[in-house]
Short mmCIF file of C-alpha atoms in Angstrom, two decimals:
data_model
loop_
_atom_site.label_atom_id
_atom_site.label_comp_id
_atom_site.label_asym_id
_atom_site.label_seq_id
_atom_site.Cartn_x
_atom_site.Cartn_y
_atom_site.Cartn_z
CA MET C 28 -152.47 139.12 11.70
CA PHE C 29 -152.82 142.56 10.14
CA GLU C 30 -149.28 143.98 10.27
CA TYR C 31 -149.24 147.76 10.05
CA PHE C 32 -145.55 147.72 11.01
CA PRO C 33 -143.98 144.84 9.04
CA GLY C 34 -141.72 142.74 11.24
CA ASN C 35 -142.57 144.45 14.56
CA TYR C 36 -144.79 141.90 16.30
CA VAL C 37 -145.20 143.83 19.55
CA TRP C 38 -146.36 147.07 17.91
CA ASN C 39 -148.59 145.17 15.48
CA LEU C 40 -150.28 143.38 18.36
CA SER C 41 -151.10 146.74 19.91
CA VAL C 42 -152.56 148.00 16.62
CA VAL C 43 -154.86 145.00 16.16
CA ALA C 44 -155.86 145.10 19.83
CA THR C 45 -156.90 148.71 19.33
CA LEU C 46 -158.78 148.08 16.09
CA ASN C 47 -160.59 145.05 17.54
CA SER C 48 -161.57 146.98 20.69
CA GLY C 49 -163.47 149.83 19.10
CA GLY C 50 -160.67 151.79 17.43
CA LEU C 51 -161.35 153.37 14.03
CA ILE C 52 -158.92 152.74 11.22
CA ASP C 53 -158.60 156.40 10.19
CA GLU C 54 -157.67 157.48 13.72
CA VAL C 55 -155.33 154.51 14.14
CA ASP C 56 -153.64 155.32 10.83
CA ARG C 57 -153.14 158.97 11.79
CA ALA C 58 -151.45 157.88 15.02
CA CYS C 59 -149.28 155.21 13.41
CA ARG C 60 -148.26 156.69 10.06
CA PRO C 61 -145.49 158.94 11.48
CA LEU C 62 -144.02 155.95 13.36
CA ARG C 63 -143.20 153.61 10.49
CA GLU C 64 -139.47 154.29 10.38
CA LEU C 65 -139.17 154.02 14.17
CA ALA C 66 -141.06 150.73 14.18
CA ALA C 67 -138.47 149.25 11.85
CA GLN C 68 -135.85 149.76 14.58
CA GLY C 69 -137.42 147.28 16.99
CA SER C 70 -140.12 147.18 19.65
CA ASP C 71 -138.21 149.02 22.40
CA VAL C 72 -137.09 151.99 20.30
CA GLY C 73 -139.53 154.84 19.89
CA THR C 74 -142.12 153.93 22.50
CA ARG C 75 -142.19 157.51 23.85
CA GLU C 76 -142.81 158.79 20.33
CA LEU C 77 -145.55 156.18 20.01
CA MET C 78 -147.14 157.53 23.18
CA ALA C 79 -146.99 161.08 21.85
CA ALA C 80 -148.55 160.11 18.53
CA TRP C 81 -151.44 158.24 20.14
CA ALA C 82 -151.91 161.00 22.72
CA ALA C 83 -152.24 163.58 19.92
CA VAL C 84 -155.18 161.66 18.46
CA ALA C 85 -156.67 161.28 21.94
CA ASP C 86 -156.27 165.05 22.48
CA GLN C 87 -158.18 165.76 19.29
CA LEU C 88 -160.95 163.33 20.25
CA GLU C 89 -161.24 164.79 23.73
CA GLY C 90 -161.65 168.26 22.25
CA GLN C 91 -164.29 167.04 19.83
CA ALA C 92 -166.08 165.22 22.66
CA ALA C 93 -166.13 168.33 24.82
CA ASP C 94 -167.64 170.34 21.95
CA ALA C 95 -170.26 167.66 21.32
CA GLU C 96 -171.12 167.55 25.01
CA LYS C 97 -171.61 171.33 25.14
CA ALA C 98 -173.91 171.06 22.14
CA GLY C 99 -176.01 168.44 23.95
CA HIS C 100 -174.86 165.51 21.80
CA ARG C 101 -174.20 163.12 24.68
CA ARG C 102 -173.88 159.93 22.65
CA THR C 103 -171.40 161.42 20.20
CA ALA C 104 -169.38 162.85 23.07
CA GLY C 105 -169.39 159.58 25.00
CA GLN C 106 -168.23 157.57 22.02
CA LYS C 107 -165.30 159.92 21.43
CA TYR C 108 -164.26 159.87 25.10
CA LEU C 109 -164.29 156.07 25.02
CA ARG C 110 -162.16 155.87 21.87
CA ALA C 111 -159.67 158.35 23.31
CA ALA C 112 -159.40 156.17 26.41
CA ASN C 113 -158.89 153.08 24.25
CA TYR C 114 -156.00 154.69 22.36
CA LEU C 115 -154.31 155.90 25.54
CA SER C 116 -154.76 152.50 27.15
CA GLN C 117 -152.91 150.72 24.35
CA ALA C 118 -150.14 153.33 24.11
CA GLU C 119 -149.62 153.47 27.89
CA ARG C 120 -149.07 149.73 28.22
CA MET C 121 -146.21 150.01 25.69
CA GLN C 122 -144.19 152.37 27.87
CA SER C 123 -141.26 151.58 30.13
CA ALA C 124 -142.22 150.71 33.69
CA LYS C 125 -139.88 153.54 34.75
CA GLY C 126 -141.58 156.17 32.59
CA HIS C 127 -141.94 159.25 34.78
CA ASP C 128 -145.38 160.22 33.45
CA ARG C 129 -146.91 156.76 33.20
CA ALA C 130 -149.20 157.10 36.23
CA ALA C 131 -150.50 160.44 34.96
CA VAL C 132 -151.25 159.02 31.51
CA TYR C 133 -153.07 156.09 33.06
CA GLN C 134 -155.10 158.39 35.29
CA ARG C 135 -156.12 160.42 32.23
CA CYS C 136 -157.16 157.20 30.48
CA MET C 137 -159.39 156.28 33.42
CA ASP C 138 -160.87 159.78 33.56
CA LEU C 139 -161.77 159.71 29.86
CA LEU C 140 -163.30 156.26 30.16
CA THR C 141 -165.30 157.28 33.21
CA ARG C 142 -166.71 160.30 31.38
CA GLY C 143 -167.60 158.16 28.38
CA ILE C 144 -169.35 155.59 30.57
CA GLU C 145 -171.31 158.32 32.32
CA LEU C 146 -172.61 159.57 28.97
CA VAL C 147 -173.45 156.36 27.12
CA ASP C 148 -173.37 153.32 29.42
CA PRO C 149 -175.65 153.53 32.46
CA ALA C 150 -175.30 149.76 33.02
CA THR C 151 -171.62 150.14 33.99
CA THR C 152 -170.24 151.55 37.22
CA ARG C 153 -166.84 151.74 38.85
CA VAL C 154 -166.51 149.62 42.00
CA GLU C 155 -163.83 148.64 44.51
CA VAL C 156 -163.31 145.03 45.61
CA PRO C 157 -161.92 144.96 49.17
CA PHE C 158 -158.64 143.02 49.18
CA GLU C 159 -156.50 142.56 52.27
CA ASP C 160 -155.52 146.10 53.38
CA SER C 161 -156.24 147.63 49.97
CA SER C 162 -158.74 147.11 47.13
CA LEU C 163 -158.97 145.87 43.56
CA PRO C 164 -160.47 148.54 41.26
CA ALA C 165 -163.06 147.22 38.81
CA TYR C 166 -165.89 148.05 36.44
CA PHE C 167 -169.22 146.29 36.93
CA THR C 168 -171.62 145.94 33.99
CA SER C 169 -175.08 144.88 35.14
CA ALA C 170 -177.36 142.66 33.09
CA ALA C 171 -180.17 142.88 35.66
CA THR C 172 -183.67 143.50 34.30
CA PRO C 173 -187.13 143.62 35.92
CA SER C 174 -187.72 140.04 34.77
CA SER C 175 -184.24 138.89 35.83
CA PRO C 176 -183.17 141.03 38.80
CA ARG C 177 -180.40 138.63 39.91
CA PRO C 178 -178.58 137.30 36.84
CA PRO C 179 -175.42 135.19 36.78
CA VAL C 180 -172.15 137.07 36.80
CA VAL C 181 -168.67 136.57 35.34
CA VAL C 182 -165.49 137.90 36.91
CA MET C 183 -162.99 138.89 34.22
CA TRP C 184 -159.26 139.11 34.90
CA ASN C 185 -156.56 140.57 32.69
CA GLY C 186 -152.97 139.45 32.19
CA LEU C 187 -149.41 140.71 32.34
CA ASP C 188 -149.93 144.05 30.60
CA SER C 189 -153.63 144.62 29.90
CA THR C 190 -155.95 146.63 32.12
CA LYS C 191 -159.62 146.78 33.04
CA GLU C 192 -159.87 149.64 30.54
CA HIS C 193 -158.88 147.31 27.72
CA MET C 194 -161.27 144.65 29.02
CA TYR C 195 -164.07 147.21 28.91
CA ALA C 196 -163.11 148.46 25.42
CA ALA C 197 -163.07 144.88 24.08
CA GLY C 198 -166.86 144.78 24.41
CA PHE C 199 -167.01 141.38 26.13
CA ALA C 200 -169.22 142.71 28.92
CA VAL C 201 -171.70 143.98 26.33
CA GLU C 202 -171.87 140.52 24.78
CA LEU C 203 -172.42 138.88 28.16
CA ALA C 204 -175.10 141.42 29.13
CA ALA C 205 -176.96 140.67 25.89
CA ARG C 206 -176.98 137.04 27.05
CA GLY C 207 -178.26 137.91 30.53
CA VAL C 208 -174.92 137.76 32.37
CA SER C 209 -173.34 140.59 34.38
CA THR C 210 -169.56 141.20 34.35
CA LEU C 211 -167.05 142.33 36.96
CA MET C 212 -163.85 143.48 35.16
CA VAL C 213 -161.06 143.52 37.75
CA ASP C 214 -157.53 144.89 37.82
CA CYS C 215 -155.74 142.00 39.54
CA PRO C 216 -152.60 142.50 41.62
CA GLY C 217 -149.82 143.18 39.13
CA SER C 218 -152.04 144.86 36.57
CA GLY C 219 -153.78 148.12 35.75
CA GLU C 220 -154.74 150.43 38.57
CA ALA C 221 -154.03 147.80 41.23
CA LEU C 222 -150.35 147.92 40.24
CA ARG C 223 -149.96 151.49 39.05
CA LEU C 224 -151.80 153.35 41.81
CA HIS C 225 -152.20 150.80 44.63
CA GLY C 226 -148.78 149.13 44.41
CA LEU C 227 -150.22 145.59 44.43
CA THR C 228 -147.96 143.06 42.70
CA ALA C 229 -148.69 139.62 41.26
CA ARG C 230 -148.45 136.39 43.21
CA VAL C 231 -148.69 132.68 42.53
CA THR C 232 -151.71 132.08 44.78
CA THR C 233 -154.41 133.70 42.67
CA GLU C 234 -157.15 132.06 44.73
CA ASP C 235 -156.46 134.85 47.24
CA TRP C 236 -157.96 137.53 45.04
CA ALA C 237 -160.58 135.15 43.63
CA ALA C 238 -161.91 134.82 47.17
CA ALA C 239 -161.98 138.61 47.48
CA CYS C 240 -163.99 138.94 44.26
CA VAL C 241 -166.51 136.30 45.34
CA ASP C 242 -166.78 137.84 48.81
CA TYR C 243 -167.56 141.20 47.23
CA LEU C 244 -170.14 139.78 44.81
CA GLU C 245 -171.89 137.96 47.64
CA THR C 246 -172.64 141.37 49.20
CA ARG C 247 -174.59 142.48 46.11
CA ASP C 248 -178.30 141.83 45.78
CA ASP C 249 -178.30 142.11 41.97
CA ILE C 250 -176.43 138.89 41.10
CA ARG C 251 -176.80 135.16 41.75
CA ALA C 252 -174.15 134.21 44.27
CA ASP C 253 -174.37 130.55 43.18
CA ARG C 254 -173.65 131.44 39.55
CA ILE C 255 -170.29 133.23 39.57
CA GLY C 256 -167.97 132.40 36.69
CA LEU C 257 -164.34 133.37 36.13
CA VAL C 258 -162.62 134.30 32.85
CA GLY C 259 -158.95 135.18 32.55
CA TRP C 260 -157.14 136.19 29.37
CA SER C 261 -153.42 136.04 28.57
CA LEU C 262 -151.60 135.54 31.90
CA GLY C 263 -155.14 135.29 33.24
CA GLY C 264 -155.05 131.89 31.54
CA TYR C 265 -152.89 130.89 34.51
CA TYR C 266 -154.58 133.12 37.10
CA ALA C 267 -158.14 131.86 36.45
CA PRO C 268 -157.60 128.07 36.33
CA ARG C 269 -155.38 128.27 39.42
CA ALA C 270 -158.14 130.17 41.25
CA ALA C 271 -160.91 127.83 40.09
CA ALA C 272 -158.94 124.84 41.36
CA PHE C 273 -159.09 126.12 44.95
CA GLU C 274 -161.96 128.65 45.18
CA LYS C 275 -164.91 126.28 45.18
CA ARG C 276 -167.63 128.94 45.12
CA LEU C 277 -166.95 129.52 41.41
CA ALA C 278 -169.41 127.92 38.99
CA LEU C 279 -167.30 127.82 35.80
CA CYS C 280 -163.91 128.86 34.45
CA VAL C 281 -162.51 130.01 31.11
CA ALA C 282 -158.84 130.20 30.16
CA TRP C 283 -158.83 132.77 27.34
CA GLY C 284 -155.37 131.73 26.21
CA ALA C 285 -153.87 128.70 27.93
CA ASN C 286 -150.96 129.76 30.13
CA HIS C 287 -150.28 126.32 31.55
CA ASN C 288 -146.59 126.87 32.31
CA TRP C 289 -145.78 130.58 32.22
CA GLY C 290 -142.59 130.01 34.20
CA ALA C 291 -141.16 127.82 31.46
CA VAL C 292 -142.11 130.46 28.88
CA GLN C 293 -139.96 132.98 30.77
CA LYS C 294 -136.92 130.73 30.55
CA ARG C 295 -137.46 130.39 26.80
CA ARG C 296 -137.74 134.16 26.50
CA LEU C 297 -134.33 134.45 28.12
CA GLU C 298 -133.11 132.40 25.17
CA ARG C 299 -135.04 134.71 22.80
CA GLU C 300 -137.55 132.01 21.89
CA GLY C 301 -141.06 133.21 21.08
CA GLU C 302 -142.45 136.74 21.05
CA ASN C 303 -142.79 139.24 23.91
CA PRO C 304 -146.14 140.96 24.57
CA VAL C 305 -144.73 144.42 25.37
CA PRO C 306 -141.55 146.46 24.83
CA HIS C 307 -139.03 146.79 27.68
CA TYR C 308 -140.12 143.27 28.60
CA TRP C 309 -137.93 142.31 31.55
CA GLY C 310 -138.40 145.67 33.24
CA HIS C 311 -142.14 145.15 32.89
CA VAL C 312 -142.25 141.67 34.42
CA LEU C 313 -140.06 142.72 37.37
CA TRP C 314 -142.50 145.60 38.01
CA VAL C 315 -145.53 143.32 37.79
CA TRP C 316 -144.10 140.72 40.16
CA GLY C 317 -142.49 143.15 42.58
CA GLU C 318 -138.92 141.95 42.02
CA THR C 319 -135.72 143.91 41.50
CA ASP C 320 -133.42 141.35 39.87
CA LEU C 321 -133.97 138.89 37.08
CA ASP C 322 -132.53 135.80 38.78
CA THR C 323 -134.93 136.12 41.72
CA PHE C 324 -137.85 136.61 39.35
CA ILE C 325 -136.98 133.56 37.25
CA THR C 326 -136.82 131.44 40.41
CA LYS C 327 -140.22 132.75 41.53
CA ALA C 328 -141.70 132.19 38.06
CA GLU C 329 -140.89 128.47 38.25
CA ALA C 330 -143.97 128.12 40.45
CA VAL C 331 -146.26 129.78 37.87
CA HIS C 332 -147.63 126.61 36.28
CA LEU C 333 -150.76 124.46 36.38
CA ASP C 334 -149.24 120.97 36.60
CA GLY C 335 -150.95 119.26 39.54
CA ILE C 336 -153.41 122.18 39.73
CA VAL C 337 -156.02 121.83 36.98
CA GLU C 338 -156.83 118.34 38.26
CA HIS C 339 -158.56 120.15 41.14
CA ILE C 340 -160.99 122.03 38.86
CA THR C 341 -164.42 120.50 39.47
CA VAL C 342 -166.56 122.95 37.47
CA PRO C 343 -167.07 123.42 33.70
CA PHE C 344 -163.79 124.53 32.13
CA LEU C 345 -163.21 126.03 28.69
CA ILE C 346 -159.75 126.50 27.16
CA ALA C 347 -159.68 128.84 24.13
CA HIS C 348 -156.36 129.24 22.33
CA GLY C 349 -154.95 130.40 19.02
CA GLU C 350 -153.19 127.82 16.88
CA ASN C 351 -150.61 130.44 15.86
CA ASP C 352 -150.08 132.01 19.29
CA ARG C 353 -146.49 133.23 19.08
CA GLN C 354 -146.25 133.92 22.82
CA ILE C 355 -147.73 130.82 24.46
CA PRO C 356 -147.35 127.45 22.67
CA VAL C 357 -150.59 125.76 21.65
CA ALA C 358 -149.28 122.59 23.29
CA TYR C 359 -150.09 124.19 26.65
CA ALA C 360 -153.77 124.37 25.71
CA HIS C 361 -153.76 120.63 25.11
CA ARG C 362 -151.92 120.03 28.39
CA SER C 363 -154.49 121.99 30.40
CA TYR C 364 -157.29 120.06 28.71
CA GLU C 365 -155.65 116.67 29.23
CA GLN C 366 -155.03 117.31 32.93
CA ALA C 367 -158.46 118.77 33.78
CA VAL C 368 -159.87 115.29 34.29
CA ASN C 369 -162.25 116.23 37.11
CA SER C 370 -164.09 118.97 35.28
CA PRO C 371 -167.63 117.79 34.48
CA LYS C 372 -167.56 119.74 31.21
CA ARG C 373 -164.14 120.42 29.77
CA GLU C 374 -163.79 121.84 26.31
CA LEU C 375 -160.81 122.81 24.16
CA ARG C 376 -161.33 125.29 21.32
CA ILE C 377 -158.37 125.98 19.01
CA PHE C 378 -158.77 128.93 16.61
CA THR C 379 -157.10 128.42 13.22
CA PRO C 380 -155.43 130.84 10.79
CA GLU C 381 -158.22 130.19 8.29
CA GLU C 382 -160.89 131.60 10.63
CA GLY C 383 -158.79 134.17 12.50
CA ALA C 384 -158.37 134.68 16.26
CA THR C 385 -155.29 132.49 15.89
CA GLU C 386 -152.82 134.89 17.54
CA HIS C 387 -152.39 135.49 21.26
CA ILE C 388 -155.86 135.53 22.94
CA GLY C 389 -157.32 136.04 19.48
CA LEU C 390 -156.31 139.69 19.30
CA ASP C 391 -156.22 139.44 15.52
CA HIS C 392 -159.99 138.70 15.53
CA LEU C 393 -161.03 139.45 19.08
CA PRO C 394 -164.82 139.61 18.57
CA HIS C 395 -164.75 136.10 17.07
CA VAL C 396 -163.22 134.47 20.12
CA GLY C 397 -165.16 136.75 22.49
CA THR C 398 -168.56 135.77 21.14
CA PHE C 399 -167.62 132.08 21.19
CA ILE C 400 -166.72 132.36 24.86
CA ALA C 401 -169.85 134.37 25.63
CA ASP C 402 -172.03 131.71 23.96
CA TRP C 403 -170.27 128.95 25.93
CA ILE C 404 -170.85 130.80 29.19
CA GLU C 405 -174.54 131.37 28.41
CA GLU C 406 -175.05 127.72 27.51
CA THR C 407 -173.14 126.47 30.53
CA PHE C 408 -175.07 128.60 33.02
CA THR C 409 -178.30 127.34 31.41
CA GLU C 410 -177.12 123.75 31.72
CA LEU C 411 -176.23 124.29 35.37
CA ASP C 412 -179.83 125.30 35.96
CA GLY C 413 -181.01 122.05 34.34
CA ASN C 414 -182.50 123.83 31.33
CA SER C 415 -180.19 122.60 28.60
CA ARG C 416 -181.43 123.49 25.14
#
C-alpha cells in the first residue's frame, strides 16, 4: 500500500481511499504535507488538525467551483464540487464520534456532492428507502435506456465507517451502469446519514433492512424486480451475506471483503491484534452499535458472525478479499466460501500483493477489485437469464 505517512496504517488507508476514489495527488499532498509530524504520533492524535487541513483544500475547491459555475463551466464546477465532497468524506470519518461539529461537516459533504451530481451526473438522484418509522438515505444511479428501460439493479451497502458518499466517489455505480446495471447506494443503520442524522444504529439482523431495500425497489418501474443483487463492502461483508441468507428475493450476493466473524475480530482488537479502520476506534463502534459500554458491546458482537448462516445462501455468491488484509484475516474468506455449500455459483477471489487490491476491501487498488466485481455481476445476471456467453 502507498504509505504517505510511514507507520500510520489508519491515516494511510484514508489517503489511498481518497486517491482511488477520484482524489488528485496534488490536492491530497497539499492537505497531507503539514500533517507528517502529527501522523508520526499515532492514529488518534491530530485528527482535528487532519480535518482542518482537508477542509482547507475543500474550501479552495468549492470557491473554484463556484467561480466556474458562474462562468457557465458546469462540468468543471461539478468535478470540483465532487472532489471537495470526497475529501470531506474521508476526513469526517476520521473524527471522534463525540466531535461537536461532525454532523455539520457531514451535511456540508452531502451538500457539495448533491451540487456536483446536479451539474455532471443526471443519471443519479437522491432517494429515501422507507424503513420502519424512519428511512435509509441513498443515491440511485440509473442504467435505464430506451432499449433497456428496466435493467437489473444492485443494492450497495457500506461498512463500519464508510458512507454512501464514499460509495458514490468510488465509481462503482458508473462501472455497473456501463454494464447495464443500476445501483442503489444505501446508508445502512449504523452508517452515514442513517446514523448521523437519523439516529439509526446497527443490528445483527441485516435482513430487516434488506427487505426494506427490496420493498422500495419493487415500487420502481425502471428496474427488474426479479434481478436485484446485493453488494456489501467491509463490515458489509457480514451485512450482505447475512441478508442474502434470509431475504430470498435477492438474485445474487457479493461480500466485498469477507467479514465472516466480525465479533471474534473485536475480541482480537481488544488484545491489540490486527489494525483498526479508524481512529478513536472503540468510541466509534459504540456509536455505530448504539451501546454505551464496551462489555455490553463485546457481548452483542459475539452474534456478528456467519457460521450457520451462509449455508442458507441459495443464490450466486462472490467473496472478494485481499490476501494482505490487515483488518480481517483472509482465512475468513475461505471459511465463507467453504460454508456456502448451497449457492449454485460460489466463487472466491483472493487479490495478491503482486497485483494490488490486497489490503482491506482492495483500497490500495480499488478500481481493480471494483471492475472485477462489476464484471462478475454482469456475467451472473446474464447467466441467470439463460444467455451465458
